[in-house]
Amino acid sequence: PAHIIVMGNEKGGAGKSTVAIHLAVALMRMNRRVGVIDLDVRQSTLGRYLDNRRRWSERRGLDLPIPEQVVVQASTARSLDEAEAEEVEAWKAALRDLKARCDFIVVDAPGADTHFSRLAHSSADTIITPVNDSFVDFDLLADVDPDTFEVGRPSVYSALVWECRKQKAVKEKKSIDWVVMRNRISMLDARNKRRVGKGLKKLSERVGFRLAPGFGERVIYRELFPLGLTLLDLTQDGSAKQFTLSHVAARQELRDLLIVLKLPGLEG
Amino acid sequence: PAHIIVMGNEKGGAGKSTVAIHLAVALMRMNRRVGVIDLDVRQSTLGRYLDNRRRWSERRGLDLPIPEQVVVQASTARSLDEAEAEEVEAWKAALRDLKARCDFIVVDAPGADTHFSRLAHSSADTIITPVNDSFVDFDLLADVDPDTFEVGRPSVYSALVWECRKQKAVKEKKSIDWVVMRNRISMLDARNKRRVGKGLKKLSERVGFRLAPGFGERVIYRELFPLGLTLLDLTQDGSAKQFTLSHVAARQELRDLLIVLKLPGLEG
Ligand SMILES: Nc1ncnc2c1ncn2[C@@H]1O[C@H](COP(=O)(O)OP(=O)(O)OP(=O)(O)O)[C@@H](O)[C@H]1O
Ligand SMILES: Nc1ncnc2c1ncn2[C@@H]1O[C@H](COP(=O)(O)OP(=O)(O)OP(=O)(O)O)[C@@H](O)[C@H]1O
Ligand SMILES: [Mg+2]
Ligand SMILES: [Mg+2]
């Protein structure tokens, strides 16, 4: 049965779409069938990434591995009860469609608390939450004391995941593996990095997520968007005549993330 | 009459709240009366930043300059017509409240297309749009060609600003000064930076915004969030025994932004 991975973080710009595309391509290059649902219906970063990928693949005659995508529309109903009923149907149809033909379904949730986002969180097998190395992002997970940097009360996004986990337990009698990873980690910045790291470690025990190795701030994670490529595609695309140290480090970061995710069927 | 500055970008994590707090504190330290409306009603980054500021100011007996804040609630009505009518009233009341006692009103819009966000964009005198140095962020402004990096069709957020500008022109017979600035600019990364820069320059003429100097990626812009402080407060707070090169550069970036904004009453 398809394993559903939801890229979730109500905080904007944490890296959900970036990790989503790199995960999807990595899994395809490990010969898994991958489906994608972009729930950021207006912004469509992931959808546009795939449009760019299709365009580049055609332009260069490359035959790149491209995940299956099902597009869901937001409801335009003016009554929320009606809109949510419509969206539940659209969501279930998208899942049924992809479950039939994929090993993994990567769902890119928006950086906002939307009905679609909650549906996704409540259906997830794995939730991956990227976080900037910043207490501004941390603030949506929990409060911190400004003197001791001790972790305080869980905050809105922790509460959202908790509620969705309960719904999943009730509906499917299954648990959710919640994995948090830092993203856009700066190469400098020792004190803030240490404080955020300690906060995440403390909070992981309290709120119930695992910590995964994160991604550094690297232009290679973002500069290929107009081409729809990821660093994993560069040998096939043939354009990169040599890999920089940053490329090699990025490949390792992606590999290390996959190892810690322990996704089903991927051992070895 | 109060000058309304809206921090707008539908793209998440571009730096709206970060620029909002630094602008608010800078204006207060130039002896202007500043009011703040945080329209990211669930996340409340700016509201929490100010809560942290009040807490630190009390704990340390500091009497920091703190902007006036009016809190608006999102409507919980299940009918969108009813919810939007409620939010229009809440918005007007918040503006009336602050207009009476402020020179500047800084509105922090959410990283999503919400009704409150559109109300704010249509009432703005100045819209400031921070953007990551990235075509992922650029994509919400316009499409680019992957071979030439030529700017193509305007995208969802450009369309939103255009619609709101029309509404402002119709309702108030006034124009909006739309200013775009890069944020989290990397010290390395030459090629991508050059391409994004050229794209922004081209687009500014086509879509009608001015370009302002941006902010570098600097930990000083984010590490003080739990204290509610900005780099401008460090001499008063007394905690920074010496300023790093990055602090000095950040101060200059903030000054350069204010110069280009040409806000009323601030010449000299
Ligand atoms: N590891 C990284 N290194 C460099 N740039 C990155 C990295 N991760 C993300 N970015 C850039 O940071 C910005 C935010 O990333 P992204 O759009 O993936 O976040 P998101 O969580 O999907 O945002 P939203 O909430 O708007 O959906 C983008 O400009 C992206 O290109
Ligand atoms: N110039 C900068 N240097 C370093 N870090 C920054 C800078 N600007 C923003 N950040 C960090 O980047 C992240 C996103 O910034 P911020 O929350 O201000 O963006 P936003 O546009 O308000 O996001 P949202 O759409 O979620 O409201 C935060 O973790 C913030 O601390
Ligand atoms: Mg996204
Ligand atoms: Mg914000």
Coordinates of C-alpha atoms and ligand atoms in Angstrom, one line a residue:
Chain A
P1 CA 0.0 0.0 0.0
A2 CA 1.3 3.5 -0.8
H3 CA 3.2 5.3 1.9
I4 CA 2.0 8.8 2.3
I5 CA 4.6 11.5 3.1
V6 CA 3.3 14.9 4.0
M7 CA 5.6 17.9 3.9
G8 CA 4.1 19.9 6.7
N9 CA 4.8 23.2 8.4
E10 CA 2.3 26.0 8.9
K11 CA 5.3 28.4 8.9
G12 CA 6.0 29.8 5.5
G13 CA 9.3 29.3 3.6
A14 CA 10.6 26.5 5.8
G15 CA 11.5 24.4 2.8
K16 CA 8.5 22.1 2.3
S17 CA 8.4 22.3 -1.5
T18 CA 12.2 22.2 -1.7
V19 CA 12.4 19.0 0.3
A20 CA 9.3 17.6 -1.5
I21 CA 10.9 17.8 -4.9
H22 CA 14.2 16.4 -3.8
L23 CA 12.5 13.5 -2.0
A24 CA 10.3 12.7 -5.0
V25 CA 13.2 12.7 -7.4
A26 CA 15.4 10.7 -5.0
L27 CA 12.7 8.0 -4.6
M28 CA 12.1 7.8 -8.3
R29 CA 15.9 7.4 -8.9
M30 CA 15.7 4.5 -6.4
N31 CA 13.2 2.9 -8.8
R32 CA 10.1 3.6 -6.7
R33 CA 6.8 4.8 -8.3
V34 CA 6.1 8.2 -6.9
G35 CA 2.9 10.3 -6.9
V36 CA 2.7 14.0 -5.9
I37 CA -0.2 16.1 -4.6
D38 CA 0.4 19.9 -4.4
L39 CA -2.0 21.3 -1.8
D40 CA -0.6 24.8 -2.1
V41 CA -3.3 25.3 -4.7
R42 CA -2.6 29.0 -5.5
Q43 CA 1.1 29.2 -5.2
S44 CA 1.7 25.7 -6.7
T45 CA 5.4 25.7 -6.2
L46 CA 5.7 21.9 -6.5
G47 CA 3.2 21.8 -9.5
R48 CA 5.2 24.6 -11.2
Y49 CA 8.5 22.8 -10.5
L50 CA 7.1 19.7 -12.3
D51 CA 5.8 21.9 -15.2
N52 CA 9.3 23.3 -15.5
R53 CA 10.7 19.8 -15.4
R54 CA 8.4 18.5 -18.2
R55 CA 9.2 21.6 -20.3
W56 CA 13.0 21.1 -19.8
S57 CA 12.8 17.4 -20.4
E58 CA 11.0 18.0 -23.7
R59 CA 13.2 20.9 -24.8
R60 CA 16.3 18.8 -24.3
G61 CA 14.9 15.4 -25.2
L62 CA 15.9 14.1 -21.8
D63 CA 13.2 11.7 -20.6
L64 CA 13.7 12.7 -17.0
P65 CA 11.9 10.6 -14.3
I66 CA 8.8 12.6 -13.5
P67 CA 6.4 11.8 -10.7
E68 CA 2.7 11.2 -11.3
Q69 CA 0.7 14.3 -10.3
V70 CA -2.9 14.7 -9.3
V71 CA -4.1 18.3 -9.2
V72 CA -6.7 19.2 -6.6
Q73 CA -8.8 22.3 -6.8
A74 CA -9.8 24.4 -3.9
S75 CA -13.6 24.8 -3.6
T76 CA -15.1 28.1 -4.5
A77 CA -18.3 27.5 -2.5
R78 CA -19.3 30.4 -0.2
S79 CA -20.5 28.1 2.6
L80 CA -17.6 26.5 4.4
D81 CA -19.6 23.3 5.1
E82 CA -20.2 22.9 1.4
A83 CA -16.6 23.8 0.5
E84 CA -15.1 21.4 3.0
A85 CA -17.4 18.5 1.9
E86 CA -16.2 19.2 -1.7
E87 CA -12.6 19.2 -0.7
V88 CA -12.9 16.0 1.3
E89 CA -14.2 14.3 -1.9
A90 CA -11.4 15.8 -4.0
W91 CA -8.8 14.7 -1.5
K92 CA -10.1 11.1 -1.3
A93 CA -10.3 10.9 -5.1
A94 CA -6.7 12.1 -5.5
L95 CA -5.5 9.6 -2.9
R96 CA -7.4 6.7 -4.5
D97 CA -6.0 7.6 -7.9
L98 CA -2.4 7.6 -6.7
K99 CA -2.6 4.8 -4.3
A100 CA -3.5 2.5 -7.1
R101 CA -0.2 3.1 -8.9
C102 CA 2.4 4.5 -6.5
D103 CA 4.7 3.2 -3.8
F104 CA 5.0 6.7 -2.3
I105 CA 2.8 9.7 -2.3
V106 CA 4.5 13.0 -1.5
V107 CA 2.0 15.7 -0.4
D108 CA 3.2 19.3 -0.4
A109 CA 1.1 21.2 2.2
P110 CA 0.8 25.0 2.2
G111 CA 2.4 27.3 4.7
A112 CA -0.9 28.1 6.2
D113 CA -3.6 26.3 8.2
T114 CA -6.0 25.2 5.5
H115 CA -8.7 22.5 5.3
F116 CA -6.7 20.6 2.7
S117 CA -3.6 20.8 4.9
R118 CA -5.5 19.2 7.8
L119 CA -6.9 16.5 5.6
A120 CA -3.3 15.7 4.5
H121 CA -1.9 15.7 8.0
S122 CA -4.6 13.3 9.2
S123 CA -3.9 10.9 6.4
A124 CA -0.1 10.9 6.6
D125 CA 2.1 7.9 7.4
T126 CA 5.1 10.3 7.7
I127 CA 5.0 14.0 8.3
I128 CA 8.3 15.8 7.5
T129 CA 8.6 19.3 9.0
P130 CA 11.5 21.3 7.7
V131 CA 12.3 24.3 10.0
N132 CA 14.6 27.3 9.5
D133 CA 17.5 27.4 12.0
S134 CA 15.5 30.2 13.7
F135 CA 13.4 30.9 16.8
V136 CA 11.0 32.7 14.5
D137 CA 10.2 29.3 13.0
F138 CA 10.6 27.5 16.3
D139 CA 7.9 29.7 17.7
L140 CA 5.2 27.8 15.8
L141 CA 6.3 24.6 17.5
A142 CA 6.8 26.0 21.1
D143 CA 7.6 29.1 23.2
V144 CA 11.1 29.6 24.6
D145 CA 12.3 31.4 27.6
P146 CA 14.5 34.4 26.6
D147 CA 17.0 33.9 29.4
T148 CA 17.5 30.1 29.6
F149 CA 16.2 29.2 26.1
E150 CA 14.2 26.5 27.9
V151 CA 11.3 25.1 25.9
G152 CA 7.9 26.2 27.1
R153 CA 4.4 25.7 25.9
P154 CA 3.7 23.9 22.6
S155 CA 2.4 26.3 20.0
V156 CA -0.1 26.3 17.1
Y157 CA 1.6 23.9 14.7
S158 CA 2.4 21.3 17.4
A159 CA -1.2 21.5 18.4
L160 CA -2.3 20.9 14.7
V161 CA -0.1 17.8 14.4
W162 CA -1.4 16.5 17.7
E163 CA -5.0 16.9 16.6
C164 CA -4.4 15.3 13.2
R165 CA -2.5 12.4 14.9
K166 CA -5.5 11.8 17.1
Q167 CA -7.8 11.8 14.0
K168 CA -5.5 9.3 12.2
A169 CA -5.5 7.0 15.3
V170 CA -9.3 7.1 15.5
K171 CA -10.0 6.7 11.7
E172 CA -7.2 4.3 10.7
K173 CA -5.9 2.9 14.1
K174 CA -2.4 3.9 12.9
S175 CA 0.3 6.2 14.1
I176 CA 2.2 8.9 12.3
D177 CA 5.9 9.1 12.1
W178 CA 6.6 12.9 12.6
V179 CA 10.1 13.9 11.6
V180 CA 11.6 17.4 12.0
M181 CA 14.7 18.6 10.1
R182 CA 16.5 21.9 10.0
N183 CA 16.8 23.6 6.6
R184 CA 18.9 26.4 5.2
I185 CA 21.4 25.9 8.0
S186 CA 24.1 28.5 7.9
M187 CA 27.7 27.5 7.8
L188 CA 28.5 30.3 10.3
D189 CA 26.3 31.2 13.3
A190 CA 27.4 29.0 16.2
R191 CA 25.4 30.3 19.2
N192 CA 22.0 30.6 17.6
K193 CA 22.5 27.2 15.9
R194 CA 23.3 25.6 19.3
R195 CA 20.3 27.1 21.0
V196 CA 17.9 26.1 18.3
G197 CA 19.4 22.6 18.3
K198 CA 19.0 22.2 22.0
G199 CA 15.4 23.5 21.8
L200 CA 14.5 21.0 19.1
K201 CA 16.0 18.1 21.0
K202 CA 14.1 19.0 24.2
L203 CA 10.9 19.5 22.2
S204 CA 11.2 16.3 20.3
E205 CA 10.8 14.3 23.5
R206 CA 8.0 16.4 24.8
V207 CA 5.9 16.6 21.7
G208 CA 6.8 13.4 19.9
F209 CA 8.8 13.9 16.8
R210 CA 12.2 12.4 15.6
L211 CA 15.0 14.7 14.5
A212 CA 16.5 14.1 11.1
P213 CA 19.8 15.6 9.7
G214 CA 19.0 18.8 8.0
F215 CA 20.0 20.6 4.8
G216 CA 22.5 23.5 4.6
E217 CA 21.8 26.8 2.9
R218 CA 23.0 25.9 -0.6
V219 CA 22.2 27.7 -3.8
I220 CA 22.1 24.2 -5.6
Y221 CA 18.8 23.5 -3.7
R222 CA 17.1 26.4 -5.4
E223 CA 18.9 27.6 -8.6
L224 CA 17.6 24.8 -10.7
F225 CA 13.9 25.6 -10.2
P226 CA 13.3 27.2 -13.6
L227 CA 14.7 24.0 -15.3
G228 CA 12.7 21.8 -13.0
L229 CA 15.9 19.9 -12.2
T230 CA 17.4 18.8 -8.9
L231 CA 21.1 18.1 -8.2
L232 CA 20.3 14.4 -8.7
D233 CA 19.5 15.1 -12.3
L234 CA 22.7 16.8 -13.3
T235 CA 24.6 13.8 -14.6
Q236 CA 21.6 12.8 -16.8
D237 CA 21.1 16.4 -17.9
G238 CA 24.8 16.5 -18.8
S239 CA 25.1 20.2 -18.0
A240 CA 27.2 20.1 -14.9
K241 CA 30.8 19.5 -16.1
Q242 CA 32.0 19.2 -12.6
F243 CA 30.4 19.0 -9.2
T244 CA 31.3 21.5 -6.5
L245 CA 31.9 20.7 -2.9
S246 CA 28.4 22.0 -2.2
H247 CA 26.9 19.5 -4.7
V248 CA 28.7 16.6 -3.0
A249 CA 27.6 17.8 0.4
A250 CA 24.0 18.3 -0.7
R251 CA 23.9 14.7 -2.1
Q252 CA 25.2 13.5 1.3
E253 CA 22.5 15.5 3.1
L254 CA 19.8 14.0 1.0
R255 CA 21.2 10.5 1.5
D256 CA 21.4 11.0 5.3
L257 CA 17.8 12.3 5.4
L258 CA 16.6 9.2 3.5
I259 CA 18.5 6.9 5.9
V260 CA 16.9 8.5 9.0
L261 CA 13.4 8.5 7.4
K262 CA 13.5 4.7 7.3
L263 CA 10.8 4.6 4.6
P264 CA 9.3 1.2 4.0
G265 CA 11.0 -1.0 1.4
L266 CA 14.1 1.2 1.2
E267 CA 16.5 -0.7 3.5
G268 CA 19.9 -1.0 1.7
Chain B
P1 CA -2.7 61.4 8.2
A2 CA -1.1 58.0 9.0
H3 CA 0.9 56.4 6.3
I4 CA 0.0 52.7 5.9
I5 CA 2.9 50.3 5.1
V6 CA 1.9 46.8 4.2
M7 CA 4.5 44.0 4.3
G8 CA 3.1 41.9 1.5
N9 CA 4.2 38.7 -0.2
E10 CA 1.9 35.7 -0.7
K11 CA 5.1 33.6 -0.7
G12 CA 5.9 32.2 2.7
G13 CA 9.1 33.0 4.6
A14 CA 10.2 35.9 2.4
G15 CA 10.9 38.1 5.4
K16 CA 7.7 40.1 5.9
S17 CA 7.6 39.9 9.7
T18 CA 11.3 40.4 10.0
V19 CA 11.3 43.6 7.9
A20 CA 8.1 44.7 9.7
I21 CA 9.7 44.6 13.1
H22 CA 12.9 46.3 12.0
L23 CA 11.0 49.0 10.2
A24 CA 8.7 49.6 13.2
V25 CA 11.5 49.9 15.6
A26 CA 13.6 52.1 13.3
L27 CA 10.6 54.5 12.8
M28 CA 10.0 54.7 16.5
R29 CA 13.7 55.4 17.1
M30 CA 13.3 58.3 14.6
N31 CA 10.6 59.6 17.0
R32 CA 7.6 58.7 14.9
R33 CA 4.5 57.2 16.4
V34 CA 4.1 53.7 15.0
G35 CA 1.1 51.3 15.1
V36 CA 1.2 47.7 14.1
I37 CA -1.5 45.3 12.8
D38 CA -0.6 41.6 12.6
L39 CA -2.8 40.0 10.0
D40 CA -1.2 36.6 10.3
V41 CA -3.8 35.9 12.9
R42 CA -2.8 32.3 13.7
Q43 CA 1.0 32.4 13.4
S44 CA 1.2 36.0 14.9
T45 CA 4.9 36.3 14.4
L46 CA 4.8 40.1 14.7
G47 CA 2.4 39.9 17.7
R48 CA 4.6 37.4 19.4
Y49 CA 7.7 39.4 18.7
L50 CA 6.0 42.4 20.5
D51 CA 4.9 40.1 23.4
N52 CA 8.5 39.0 23.7
R53 CA 9.6 42.6 23.6
R54 CA 7.2 43.7 26.4
R55 CA 8.3 40.7 28.5
W56 CA 12.0 41.5 28.1
S57 CA 11.5 45.2 28.6
E58 CA 9.7 44.4 31.9
R59 CA 12.2 41.7 33.0
R60 CA 15.1 44.1 32.5
G61 CA 13.4 47.3 33.4
L62 CA 14.3 48.7 30.0
D63 CA 11.4 50.9 28.9
L64 CA 12.0 50.0 25.2
P65 CA 10.0 51.8 22.5
I66 CA 7.1 49.5 21.7
P67 CA 4.6 50.2 18.9
E68 CA 0.9 50.4 19.5
Q69 CA -0.8 47.2 18.4
V70 CA -4.4 46.5 17.5
V71 CA -5.2 42.8 17.4
V72 CA -7.8 41.7 14.8
Q73 CA -9.6 38.4 15.0
A74 CA -10.4 36.2 12.0
S75 CA -14.1 35.5 11.7
T76 CA -15.3 32.0 12.6
A77 CA -18.5 32.4 10.6
R78 CA -19.2 29.4 8.4
S79 CA -20.6 31.6 5.6
L80 CA -17.9 33.5 3.7
D81 CA -20.2 36.4 3.0
E82 CA -20.8 36.8 6.7
A83 CA -17.1 36.2 7.6
E84 CA -15.9 38.8 5.1
A85 CA -18.4 41.4 6.3
E86 CA -17.2 40.8 9.8
E87 CA -13.6 41.1 8.8
V88 CA -14.2 44.3 6.9
E89 CA -15.6 45.9 10.1
A90 CA -12.7 44.6 12.2
W91 CA -10.2 46.0 9.7
K92 CA -11.9 49.4 9.5
A93 CA -12.1 49.6 13.3
A94 CA -8.4 48.7 13.6
L95 CA -7.4 51.3 11.1
R96 CA -9.5 54.0 12.6
D97 CA -8.1 53.3 16.0
L98 CA -4.5 53.5 14.9
K99 CA -4.9 56.4 12.4
A100 CA -6.0 58.6 15.3
R101 CA -2.7 58.2 17.1
C102 CA 0.1 57.1 14.7
D103 CA 2.2 58.5 12.0
F104 CA 2.9 55.1 10.5
I105 CA 0.9 51.9 10.5
V106 CA 2.9 48.8 9.7
V107 CA 0.7 45.9 8.6
D108 CA 2.2 42.4 8.5
A109 CA 0.3 40.4 6.0
P110 CA 0.3 36.5 6.0
G111 CA 2.1 34.3 3.5
A112 CA -1.2 33.3 1.9
D113 CA -4.0 34.9 -0.1
T114 CA -6.5 35.7 2.7
H115 CA -9.4 38.2 2.8
F116 CA -7.6 40.3 5.4
S117 CA -4.5 40.4 3.3
R118 CA -6.4 41.8 0.3
L119 CA -8.1 44.4 2.5
A120 CA -4.7 45.5 3.7
H121 CA -3.2 45.6 0.2
S122 CA -6.1 47.7 -1.0
S123 CA -5.6 50.2 1.8
A124 CA -1.8 50.5 1.5
D125 CA 0.1 53.7 0.8
T126 CA 3.3 51.6 0.5
I127 CA 3.5 47.9 -0.1
I128 CA 6.9 46.4 0.7
T129 CA 7.6 43.0 -0.8
P130 CA 10.7 41.1 0.5
V131 CA 11.8 38.3 -1.8
N132 CA 14.3 35.5 -1.2
D133 CA 17.1 35.6 -3.8
S134 CA 15.5 32.6 -5.5
F135 CA 13.4 31.8 -8.6
V136 CA 11.2 29.8 -6.3
D137 CA 10.1 33.0 -4.7
F138 CA 10.3 34.9 -8.0
D139 CA 7.8 32.5 -9.5
L140 CA 5.0 34.1 -7.6
L141 CA 5.8 37.4 -9.3
A142 CA 6.4 36.0 -12.9
D143 CA 7.5 33.1 -15.0
V144 CA 11.0 32.9 -16.4
D145 CA 12.4 31.1 -19.4
P146 CA 14.9 28.4 -18.3
D147 CA 17.3 29.1 -21.2
T148 CA 17.4 32.9 -21.4
F149 CA 16.1 33.7 -17.9
E150 CA 13.9 36.3 -19.7
V151 CA 10.9 37.4 -17.7
G152 CA 7.6 36.0 -18.9
R153 CA 4.0 36.2 -17.8
P154 CA 3.2 37.9 -14.4
S155 CA 2.1 35.4 -11.8
V156 CA -0.4 35.2 -8.9
Y157 CA 1.0 37.7 -6.5
S158 CA 1.7 40.4 -9.2
A159 CA -2.0 39.9 -10.2
L160 CA -3.1 40.3 -6.6
V161 CA -1.2 43.6 -6.2
W162 CA -2.6 44.8 -9.5
E163 CA -6.2 44.1 -8.5
C164 CA -5.7 45.7 -5.1
R165 CA -4.1 48.8 -6.7
K166 CA -7.1 49.2 -8.9
Q167 CA -9.4 49.0 -5.9
K168 CA -7.3 51.6 -4.1
A169 CA -7.5 53.9 -7.1
V170 CA -11.3 53.5 -7.3
K171 CA -12.0 53.9 -3.6
E172 CA -9.4 56.5 -2.6
K173 CA -8.3 58.0 -5.9
K174 CA -4.7 57.3 -4.7
S175 CA -1.8 55.2 -6.0
I176 CA 0.3 52.7 -4.1
D177 CA 4.1 52.8 -3.9
W178 CA 5.1 49.2 -4.4
V179 CA 8.6 48.5 -3.3
V180 CA 10.4 45.1 -3.8
M181 CA 13.6 44.2 -1.9
R182 CA 15.6 41.0 -1.8
N183 CA 16.1 39.4 1.6
R184 CA 18.4 36.7 3.0
I185 CA 20.9 37.5 0.3
S186 CA 23.8 35.1 0.4
M187 CA 27.4 36.4 0.5
L188 CA 28.4 33.7 -2.0
D189 CA 26.3 32.7 -5.0
A190 CA 27.2 34.9 -7.9
R191 CA 25.3 33.4 -10.9
N192 CA 21.9 32.9 -9.4
K193 CA 22.1 36.3 -7.7
R194 CA 22.9 38.0 -11.0
R195 CA 20.0 36.2 -12.8
V196 CA 17.4 37.0 -10.1
G197 CA 18.7 40.6 -10.0
K198 CA 18.2 41.0 -13.8
G199 CA 14.8 39.4 -13.6
L200 CA 13.7 41.8 -10.9
K201 CA 15.0 44.8 -12.8
K202 CA 13.1 43.7 -15.9
L203 CA 9.9 42.9 -14.0
S204 CA 10.0 46.2 -12.1
E205 CA 9.4 48.1 -15.3
R206 CA 6.8 45.8 -16.6
V207 CA 4.7 45.3 -13.5
G208 CA 5.3 48.7 -11.7
F209 CA 7.4 48.3 -8.6
R210 CA 10.6 50.1 -7.4
L211 CA 13.6 48.1 -6.3
A212 CA 15.1 48.8 -2.9
P213 CA 18.4 47.6 -1.5
G214 CA 17.9 44.3 0.3
F215 CA 19.1 42.6 3.5
G216 CA 21.8 40.0 3.7
E217 CA 21.4 36.6 5.3
R218 CA 22.5 37.6 8.9
V219 CA 21.8 35.8 12.1
I220 CA 21.4 39.2 13.9
Y221 CA 18.1 39.6 12.0
R222 CA 16.6 36.6 13.7
E223 CA 18.5 35.5 16.8
L224 CA 16.9 38.2 19.0
F225 CA 13.3 37.1 18.4
P226 CA 12.9 35.4 21.8
L227 CA 14.0 38.7 23.5
G228 CA 11.8 40.8 21.2
L229 CA 14.8 42.9 20.4
T230 CA 16.3 44.2 17.1
L231 CA 19.9 45.1 16.4
L232 CA 18.7 48.8 16.9
D233 CA 18.0 48.1 20.6
L234 CA 21.3 46.6 21.6
T235 CA 22.9 49.8 22.8
Q236 CA 19.9 50.5 25.0
D237 CA 19.7 46.9 26.2
G238 CA 23.4 47.1 27.0
S239 CA 24.0 43.4 26.3
A240 CA 26.1 43.7 23.2
K241 CA 29.6 44.7 24.5
Q242 CA 30.8 45.0 20.9
F243 CA 29.3 45.1 17.5
T244 CA 30.3 42.7 14.8
L245 CA 30.9 43.6 11.2
S246 CA 27.6 41.9 10.5
H247 CA 25.8 44.3 12.9
V248 CA 27.3 47.3 11.3
A249 CA 26.4 46.0 7.9
A250 CA 22.8 45.3 9.0
R251 CA 22.4 48.8 10.4
Q252 CA 23.5 50.2 7.0
E253 CA 21.1 47.9 5.2
L254 CA 18.2 49.1 7.3
R255 CA 19.3 52.8 6.8
D256 CA 19.6 52.3 3.0
L257 CA 16.2 50.7 2.8
L258 CA 14.7 53.7 4.7
I259 CA 16.4 56.1 2.4
V260 CA 15.0 54.5 -0.7
L261 CA 11.5 54.1 0.8
K262 CA 11.2 57.9 0.9
L263 CA 8.5 57.8 3.6
P264 CA 6.7 61.1 4.2
G265 CA 8.2 63.3 6.8
L266 CA 11.5 61.5 7.0
E267 CA 13.7 63.5 4.8
G268 CA 17.0 64.1 6.5
Ligands
LIG1 N1 18.4 24.2 1.7 C1 18.2 25.4 1.0 N2 19.2 26.1 0.5 C2 19.0 27.2 -0.2 N3 17.7 27.7 -0.5 C3 16.7 27.0 0.0 C4 16.8 25.8 0.7 N4 15.6 25.4 1.1 C5 14.7 26.3 0.6 N5 15.4 27.3 -0.1 C6 14.7 28.5 -0.6 O1 14.0 29.1 0.4 C7 12.7 29.5 0.0 C8 11.6 28.8 0.7 O2 11.6 27.4 0.4 P1 10.3 26.6 0.0 O3 9.5 27.4 -1.0 O4 10.7 25.3 -0.4 O5 9.6 26.6 1.3 P2 8.0 26.2 1.6 O6 8.0 25.8 3.0 O7 7.5 25.3 0.6 O8 7.3 27.7 1.5 P3 5.7 27.9 1.5 O9 5.3 28.0 2.9 O10 5.6 29.3 0.8 O11 5.1 26.8 0.7 C9 12.7 29.3 -1.5 O12 13.2 30.5 -2.1 C10 13.7 28.2 -1.7 O13 14.3 28.2 -3.0
LIG2 N1 17.8 38.8 6.5 C1 17.6 37.7 7.3 N2 18.7 37.1 7.8 C2 18.6 35.9 8.5 N3 17.4 35.3 8.7 C3 16.3 35.9 8.2 C4 16.3 37.1 7.5 N4 15.1 37.5 7.1 C5 14.3 36.5 7.6 N5 15.0 35.6 8.3 C6 14.5 34.3 8.9 O1 13.8 33.7 7.8 C7 12.6 33.1 8.2 C8 11.4 33.7 7.5 O2 11.3 35.1 7.8 P1 9.9 35.7 8.3 O3 9.2 34.9 9.2 O4 10.1 37.2 8.6 O5 9.1 35.7 6.9 P2 7.6 35.9 6.6 O6 7.5 36.4 5.2 O7 7.0 36.8 7.6 O8 7.0 34.5 6.7 P3 5.5 34.0 6.7 O9 5.0 34.0 5.3 O10 5.5 32.7 7.4 O11 4.7 35.1 7.5 C9 12.5 33.3 9.7 O12 13.1 32.2 10.4 C10 13.4 34.5 9.9 O13 14.0 34.5 11.2
MG3 MG 5.8 25.5 -0.6
MG4 MG 5.3 36.5 8.8

